[in-house]
């Protein structure tokens, strides 16, 4: 019997980040917390400002949602994780641009992980029509 959920991008064996990028279950997609992609060796930079990092992190979350058959347009709850409260206004100014059809429920928390990221996001979204 198959499990009642689908794991999106499970971690590779031995990966330093031991979590799946998302899980789809019960008509919802649960996306783990993600900051903007950062891989300087391959020319990928998360952005210098809080606004740039917000834009790039939300693009990463949207790409994961799309792989799961959803999108940011279907987000019902978002968690914004920030490292410095001084970036709150800049993050919000960029954040609202990504939800032109209405803002999902949201909470904000400070986070401290071994990264230079200024902001990260996790979310819950409605799955695509095949699971709605």
Coordinates of N, CA, C and O in Angstrom, one line a residue:
X1 N 0.8 -1.2 0.0 CA 0.0 0.0 0.0 C 0.9 1.2 0.0 O 1.8 1.3 0.8
X2 N 0.6 2.2 -0.9 CA 1.4 3.4 -0.9 C 1.0 4.4 0.2 O -0.1 4.4 0.7
X3 N 1.9 5.2 0.6 CA 1.6 6.1 1.7 C 0.6 7.2 1.3 O 0.5 7.4 0.1
X4 N -0.1 7.8 2.2 CA -1.1 8.8 1.9 C -0.6 10.2 1.6 O -1.2 11.2 1.7
X5 N 0.7 10.2 1.2 CA 1.3 11.5 0.9 C 2.4 11.3 -0.2 O 2.8 10.2 -0.4
X6 N 2.9 12.4 -0.8 CA 3.9 12.3 -1.8 C 5.0 13.3 -1.3 O 4.7 14.4 -1.0
X7 N 6.2 12.8 -1.3 CA 7.4 13.6 -0.9 C 7.9 14.3 -2.2 O 8.2 13.6 -3.1
X8 N 8.1 15.6 -2.1 CA 8.7 16.3 -3.2 C 10.2 16.6 -2.9 O 10.5 17.2 -1.9
X9 N 11.1 16.2 -3.8 CA 12.5 16.4 -3.6 C 13.0 15.9 -2.2 O 13.4 16.7 -1.4
X10 N 13.0 14.6 -2.0 CA 13.5 14.1 -0.7 C 15.0 14.4 -0.7 O 15.7 14.5 -1.7
X11 N 15.6 14.5 0.5 CA 17.0 14.7 0.6 C 17.8 13.5 0.1 O 17.4 12.4 0.2
X12 N 19.0 13.8 -0.5 CA 19.9 12.7 -1.0 C 20.5 12.1 0.3 O 20.7 12.7 1.3
X13 N 20.9 10.8 0.2 CA 21.6 10.2 1.3 C 22.8 11.0 1.7 O 23.6 11.4 0.9
X14 N 22.9 11.3 3.0 CA 24.1 12.0 3.5 C 24.0 13.5 3.4 O 24.9 14.2 3.8
X15 N 22.9 14.0 2.8 CA 22.7 15.5 2.7 C 22.8 16.2 4.0 O 22.2 15.7 5.0
X16 N 23.4 17.3 4.0 CA 23.5 18.1 5.3 C 22.1 18.6 5.8 O 22.0 18.9 6.9
X17 N 21.2 18.8 4.8 CA 19.9 19.3 5.2 C 18.9 18.2 5.1 O 18.3 17.9 4.1
X18 N 18.7 17.5 6.2 CA 17.9 16.2 6.2 C 16.4 16.5 6.3 O 15.7 16.1 7.2
X19 N 15.9 17.1 5.2 CA 14.4 17.3 5.1 C 14.0 17.3 3.6 O 14.8 17.7 2.8
X20 N 12.8 16.9 3.4 CA 12.3 17.0 2.0 C 11.9 18.5 1.7 O 11.5 19.2 2.6
X21 N 11.9 18.8 0.5 CA 11.6 20.2 0.1 C 10.1 20.5 0.3 O 9.7 21.6 0.6
X22 N 9.3 19.5 0.1 CA 7.8 19.6 0.3 C 7.2 18.3 0.5 O 7.8 17.3 0.1
X23 N 6.0 18.3 1.0 CA 5.1 17.1 1.1 C 3.7 17.4 0.6 O 3.2 18.5 1.0
X24 N 3.1 16.6 -0.2 CA 1.8 16.8 -0.7 C 0.9 15.7 0.0 O 1.2 14.5 -0.1
X25 N -0.2 16.2 0.7 CA -1.1 15.3 1.4 C -2.4 16.0 1.6 O -2.5 17.2 1.9
X26 N -3.5 15.2 1.6 CA -4.8 15.7 1.9 C -5.2 17.0 1.2 O -5.9 17.8 1.7
X27 N -4.8 17.1 -0.1 CA -5.2 18.2 -0.9 C -4.4 19.5 -0.6 O -4.7 20.6 -1.1
X28 N -3.3 19.3 0.1 CA -2.4 20.5 0.5 C -1.0 20.1 0.1 O -0.6 19.0 0.1
X29 N -0.2 21.2 -0.1 CA 1.2 21.1 -0.2 C 1.9 21.8 0.9 O 1.6 23.0 1.1
X30 N 2.8 21.1 1.6 CA 3.5 21.7 2.8 C 4.9 21.9 2.3 O 5.6 20.9 2.1
X31 N 5.4 23.2 2.2 CA 6.7 23.5 1.8 C 7.6 23.8 3.0 O 7.3 24.7 3.8
X32 N 8.7 23.1 3.1 CA 9.7 23.4 4.2 C 10.3 24.8 4.0 O 10.2 25.4 2.9
X33 N 10.9 25.3 5.0 CA 11.5 26.6 5.0 C 12.7 26.7 4.0 O 13.5 25.8 4.0
X34 N 12.7 27.7 3.2 CA 13.7 27.9 2.2 C 14.1 29.4 2.1 O 13.3 30.2 2.0
X35 N 15.4 29.6 2.0 CA 15.9 30.9 1.7 C 16.2 30.9 0.2 O 16.0 29.9 -0.5
X36 N 16.7 32.1 -0.2 CA 17.0 32.2 -1.6 C 18.2 31.2 -2.0 O 19.1 31.0 -1.1
X37 N 18.2 30.6 -3.1 CA 19.3 29.7 -3.5 C 20.6 30.5 -3.5 O 20.7 31.7 -3.8
X38 N 21.7 29.8 -3.1 CA 23.0 30.4 -3.0 C 24.0 29.4 -3.3 O 24.2 28.4 -2.5
X39 N 24.7 29.5 -4.4 CA 25.7 28.6 -4.9 C 26.8 29.4 -5.7 O 26.7 29.4 -6.9
X40 N 27.6 30.2 -5.0 CA 28.5 31.1 -5.7 C 29.4 30.4 -6.7 O 29.7 30.9 -7.8
X41 N 29.8 29.1 -6.5 CA 30.6 28.3 -7.4 C 29.9 28.2 -8.7 O 30.6 28.0 -9.8
X42 N 28.6 28.2 -8.8 CA 27.8 28.1 -10.0 C 27.2 29.4 -10.4 O 26.3 29.4 -11.2
X43 N 27.6 30.5 -9.8 CA 27.1 31.8 -10.2 C 25.7 32.2 -9.7 O 25.1 33.0 -10.2
X44 N 25.3 31.5 -8.6 CA 24.0 31.7 -8.0 C 24.2 32.4 -6.7 O 24.8 31.9 -5.8
X45 N 23.7 33.7 -6.6 CA 23.8 34.5 -5.4 C 22.4 34.8 -4.9 O 21.5 35.2 -5.7
X46 N 22.2 34.7 -3.6 CA 20.8 34.9 -3.0 C 20.4 36.3 -3.1 O 19.2 36.6 -3.0
X47 N 21.3 37.3 -3.3 CA 20.9 38.7 -3.3 C 21.5 39.4 -2.2 O 21.7 38.9 -1.1
X48 N 21.8 40.7 -2.4 CA 22.5 41.5 -1.3 C 21.5 42.1 -0.3 O 21.9 42.3 0.8
X49 N 20.3 42.4 -0.8 CA 19.4 43.1 0.1 C 18.3 42.2 0.5 O 18.1 41.1 0.0
X50 N 17.6 42.6 1.6 CA 16.5 41.8 2.1 C 15.4 41.7 1.0 O 14.8 40.6 0.9
X51 N 15.2 42.7 0.2 CA 14.1 42.7 -0.8 C 14.5 41.7 -1.9 O 13.7 40.9 -2.4
X52 N 15.8 41.7 -2.3 CA 16.3 40.7 -3.3 C 16.2 39.3 -2.8 O 15.7 38.4 -3.6
X53 N 16.5 39.1 -1.6 CA 16.5 37.8 -1.0 C 15.0 37.3 -0.9 O 14.7 36.1 -1.1
X54 N 14.1 38.2 -0.5 CA 12.7 37.9 -0.4 C 12.2 37.4 -1.8 O 11.6 36.4 -1.9
X55 N 12.5 38.2 -2.8 CA 12.1 37.9 -4.2 C 12.6 36.5 -4.6 O 11.9 35.7 -5.1
X56 N 13.9 36.3 -4.4 CA 14.5 35.0 -4.8 C 14.1 33.8 -4.0 O 13.9 32.7 -4.5
X57 N 13.8 34.0 -2.7 CA 13.3 32.9 -1.8 C 11.9 32.6 -2.2 O 11.6 31.4 -2.3
X58 N 11.1 33.5 -2.5 CA 9.7 33.2 -2.9 C 9.7 32.6 -4.3 O 8.8 31.7 -4.6
X59 N 10.6 32.9 -5.2 CA 10.7 32.2 -6.5 C 11.1 30.8 -6.2 O 10.5 29.9 -6.9
X60 N 11.9 30.5 -5.3 CA 12.3 29.1 -5.0 C 11.1 28.4 -4.4 O 10.8 27.2 -4.9
X61 N 10.4 29.0 -3.5 CA 9.2 28.3 -3.0 C 8.2 28.1 -4.1 O 7.6 27.0 -4.1
X62 N 8.0 29.0 -4.9 CA 7.0 28.9 -6.0 C 7.4 27.7 -7.0 O 6.6 27.0 -7.4
X63 N 8.7 27.6 -7.2 CA 9.2 26.5 -8.1 C 8.9 25.2 -7.4 O 8.5 24.2 -8.1
X64 N 9.1 25.1 -6.1 CA 8.8 23.8 -5.4 C 7.3 23.5 -5.5 O 6.9 22.4 -5.7
X65 N 6.5 24.6 -5.3 CA 5.0 24.4 -5.3 C 4.6 23.9 -6.7 O 3.8 23.1 -6.9
X66 N 5.2 24.5 -7.8 CA 4.8 24.2 -9.1 C 5.2 22.7 -9.4 O 4.5 22.0 -10.1
X67 N 6.3 22.3 -8.9 CA 6.7 20.9 -9.1 C 5.7 19.9 -8.4 O 5.4 18.8 -8.9
X68 N 5.1 20.4 -7.3 CA 4.0 19.7 -6.6 C 2.6 19.9 -7.2 O 1.7 19.3 -6.7
X69 N 2.5 20.6 -8.3 CA 1.2 20.9 -8.9 C 0.4 22.0 -8.3 O -0.8 22.1 -8.4
X70 N 1.1 23.0 -7.7 CA 0.5 24.1 -7.1 C 1.2 25.4 -7.5 O 2.0 25.4 -8.5
X71 N 1.1 26.5 -6.7 CA 1.8 27.7 -7.0 C 1.6 28.7 -5.8 O 0.7 28.4 -4.9
X72 N 2.3 29.7 -5.8 CA 2.1 30.8 -4.7 C 0.7 31.3 -4.7 O 0.2 31.7 -3.7
X73 N 0.0 31.3 -5.9 CA -1.3 31.8 -6.0 C -2.3 31.0 -5.1 O -3.4 31.4 -4.8
X74 N -1.9 29.7 -4.8 CA -2.7 28.8 -4.1 C -2.3 28.7 -2.6 O -2.8 27.9 -1.8
X75 N -1.4 29.6 -2.2 CA -0.9 29.5 -0.8 C -2.0 30.0 0.2 O -2.7 31.0 -0.1
X76 N -2.2 29.3 1.2 CA -3.2 29.7 2.2 C -2.5 30.1 3.5 O -3.2 30.8 4.3
X77 N -1.3 29.7 3.8 CA -0.6 30.2 4.9 C 0.9 30.2 4.6 O 1.5 29.3 4.0
X78 N 1.6 31.3 5.1 CA 3.0 31.5 4.8 C 3.7 31.8 6.1 O 3.1 32.6 6.9
X79 N 4.9 31.3 6.3 CA 5.7 31.7 7.4 C 6.9 32.4 6.9 O 7.6 31.9 6.0
X80 N 7.1 33.6 7.4 CA 8.3 34.4 7.0 C 9.3 34.3 8.1 O 9.0 34.6 9.2
X81 N 10.5 33.9 7.8 CA 11.6 33.8 8.8 C 12.6 34.8 8.5 O 13.1 34.9 7.4
X82 N 12.9 35.7 9.4 CA 13.9 36.8 9.2 C 14.9 36.7 10.3 O 14.7 36.2 11.4
X83 N 16.1 37.1 9.9 CA 17.2 37.1 10.9 C 17.4 38.4 11.6 O 17.9 38.4 12.7
X84 N 16.9 39.5 11.0 CA 17.1 40.8 11.6 C 15.8 41.6 11.5 O 15.3 41.9 10.3
X85 N 15.1 41.9 12.6 CA 13.9 42.7 12.5 C 14.0 44.0 11.7 O 13.0 44.5 11.2
X86 N 15.2 44.5 11.6 CA 15.3 45.8 10.8 C 15.0 45.6 9.3 O 14.7 46.5 8.6
X87 N 15.0 44.3 8.9 CA 14.7 44.0 7.5 C 13.2 43.8 7.3 O 12.7 43.6 6.1
X88 N 12.4 43.8 8.3 CA 10.9 43.5 8.2 C 10.2 44.3 7.2 O 9.5 43.8 6.3
X89 N 10.4 45.6 7.2 CA 9.7 46.5 6.2 C 10.1 46.2 4.8 O 9.2 46.1 3.9
X90 N 11.4 46.0 4.5 CA 11.9 45.7 3.2 C 11.3 44.4 2.7 O 10.9 44.3 1.5
X91 N 11.3 43.4 3.6 CA 10.8 42.1 3.2 C 9.3 42.2 2.9 O 8.8 41.6 1.9
X92 N 8.5 42.9 3.7 CA 7.1 43.1 3.5 C 6.8 43.8 2.2 O 5.9 43.4 1.4
X93 N 7.6 44.8 1.9 CA 7.4 45.6 0.6 C 7.5 44.7 -0.6 O 6.8 44.8 -1.6
X94 N 8.5 43.8 -0.6 CA 8.6 42.9 -1.7 C 7.6 41.7 -1.6 O 7.1 41.3 -2.6
X95 N 7.4 41.2 -0.4 CA 6.4 40.1 -0.2 C 5.1 40.3 -0.9 O 4.5 39.5 -1.6
X96 N 4.5 41.5 -0.6 CA 3.1 41.8 -1.1 C 3.0 41.7 -2.6 O 2.0 41.4 -3.2
X97 N 4.1 42.0 -3.3 CA 4.1 41.9 -4.8 C 3.9 40.5 -5.3 O 3.5 40.4 -6.5
X98 N 4.1 39.5 -4.5 CA 4.0 38.1 -5.0 C 2.6 37.5 -4.7 O 2.4 36.4 -5.1
X99 N 1.7 38.3 -4.2 CA 0.3 37.9 -3.9 C -0.7 38.9 -4.3 O -1.4 39.4 -3.5
X100 N -0.8 39.2 -5.7 CA -1.7 40.2 -6.1 C -3.1 39.9 -6.0 O -4.0 40.8 -6.0
X101 N -3.5 38.6 -5.8 CA -4.9 38.2 -5.7 C -5.3 38.1 -4.2 O -6.4 37.7 -3.9
X102 N -4.5 38.6 -3.3 CA -4.8 38.5 -1.9 C -3.8 37.8 -1.1 O -3.1 36.9 -1.5
X103 N -3.6 38.3 0.1 CA -2.5 37.8 1.0 C -3.0 36.6 1.8 O -4.0 36.7 2.4
X104 N -2.2 35.5 1.8 CA -2.5 34.4 2.6 C -2.3 34.7 4.1 O -1.6 35.7 4.4
X105 N -2.8 33.9 5.0 CA -2.5 34.1 6.4 C -1.0 33.9 6.5 O -0.3 33.2 5.8
X106 N -0.4 34.7 7.5 CA 1.0 34.6 7.7 C 1.5 34.9 9.1 O 0.8 35.6 9.8
X107 N 2.5 34.3 9.5 CA 3.2 34.7 10.7 C 4.7 34.9 10.4 O 5.2 34.3 9.4
X108 N 5.3 35.6 11.2 CA 6.7 35.9 11.1 C 7.5 35.5 12.3 O 7.0 35.7 13.4
X109 N 8.7 35.0 12.1 CA 9.5 34.6 13.2 C 11.0 34.9 12.9 O 11.4 34.8 11.7
X110 N 11.7 35.1 13.9 CA 13.2 35.3 13.7 C 13.8 33.9 13.7 O 13.3 33.0 14.3
X111 N 14.8 33.8 12.8 CA 15.5 32.5 12.7 C 17.0 32.7 12.7 O 17.5 33.7 12.4
X112 N 17.6 31.7 13.2 CA 19.1 31.7 13.2 C 19.6 30.3 12.8 O 19.5 29.4 13.6
X113 N 20.0 30.2 11.6 CA 20.6 28.9 11.1 C 22.0 29.3 10.6 O 22.3 30.5 10.3
X114 N 22.8 28.3 10.4 CA 24.2 28.6 9.9 C 24.2 29.0 8.4 O 24.6 28.3 7.5
X115 N 23.7 30.2 8.2 CA 23.6 30.8 6.8 C 23.7 32.3 6.9 O 23.4 32.8 8.0
X116 N 24.0 32.9 5.8 CA 24.0 34.4 5.8 C 22.7 34.9 5.3 O 22.5 36.1 5.0
X117 N 21.7 34.1 5.1 CA 20.4 34.5 4.5 C 19.7 35.5 5.5 O 19.8 35.4 6.7
X118 N 19.0 36.5 4.9 CA 18.3 37.5 5.6 C 16.9 37.0 5.9 O 16.2 37.5 6.8
X119 N 16.3 36.2 5.0 CA 14.9 35.8 5.0 C 14.7 34.4 4.4 O 15.5 34.0 3.5
X120 N 13.7 33.8 4.9 CA 13.3 32.5 4.3 C 11.8 32.3 4.4 O 11.2 33.1 5.2
X121 N 11.2 31.4 3.7 CA 9.8 31.2 3.7 C 9.4 29.7 3.8 O 10.1 28.9 3.2
X122 N 8.4 29.4 4.5 CA 7.7 28.1 4.4 C 6.3 28.4 4.1 O 5.8 29.5 4.3
X123 N 5.5 27.4 3.6 CA 4.1 27.7 3.3 C 3.3 26.4 3.2 O 3.8 25.3 3.1
X124 N 2.0 26.6 3.3 CA 1.0 25.6 3.0 C 0.2 26.1 1.9 O -0.3 27.3 1.9
X125 N 0.0 25.3 0.8 CA -0.8 25.7 -0.3 C -1.8 24.6 -0.7 O -1.6 23.5 -0.4
X126 N -2.9 25.0 -1.4 CA -3.8 24.1 -1.9 C -3.1 23.3 -3.1 O -2.3 23.9 -3.8
X127 N -3.3 22.0 -3.1 CA -2.7 21.2 -4.2 C -3.4 21.5 -5.5 O -4.4 22.2 -5.5
X128 N -2.9 21.0 -6.6 CA -3.6 21.2 -7.9 C -4.9 20.6 -7.9 O -5.3 19.8 -7.0
X129 N -5.7 20.9 -9.0 CA -7.1 20.4 -9.1 C -7.2 18.9 -9.0 O -8.2 18.4 -8.5
X130 N -6.2 18.1 -9.3 CA -6.3 16.7 -9.2 C -6.4 16.2 -7.8 O -6.8 15.1 -7.5
X131 N -6.1 17.1 -6.8 CA -6.1 16.7 -5.4 C -7.1 17.5 -4.6 O -7.4 17.3 -3.5
X132 N -7.7 18.6 -5.3 CA -8.5 19.5 -4.5 C -9.8 18.9 -4.1 O -10.2 17.9 -4.6

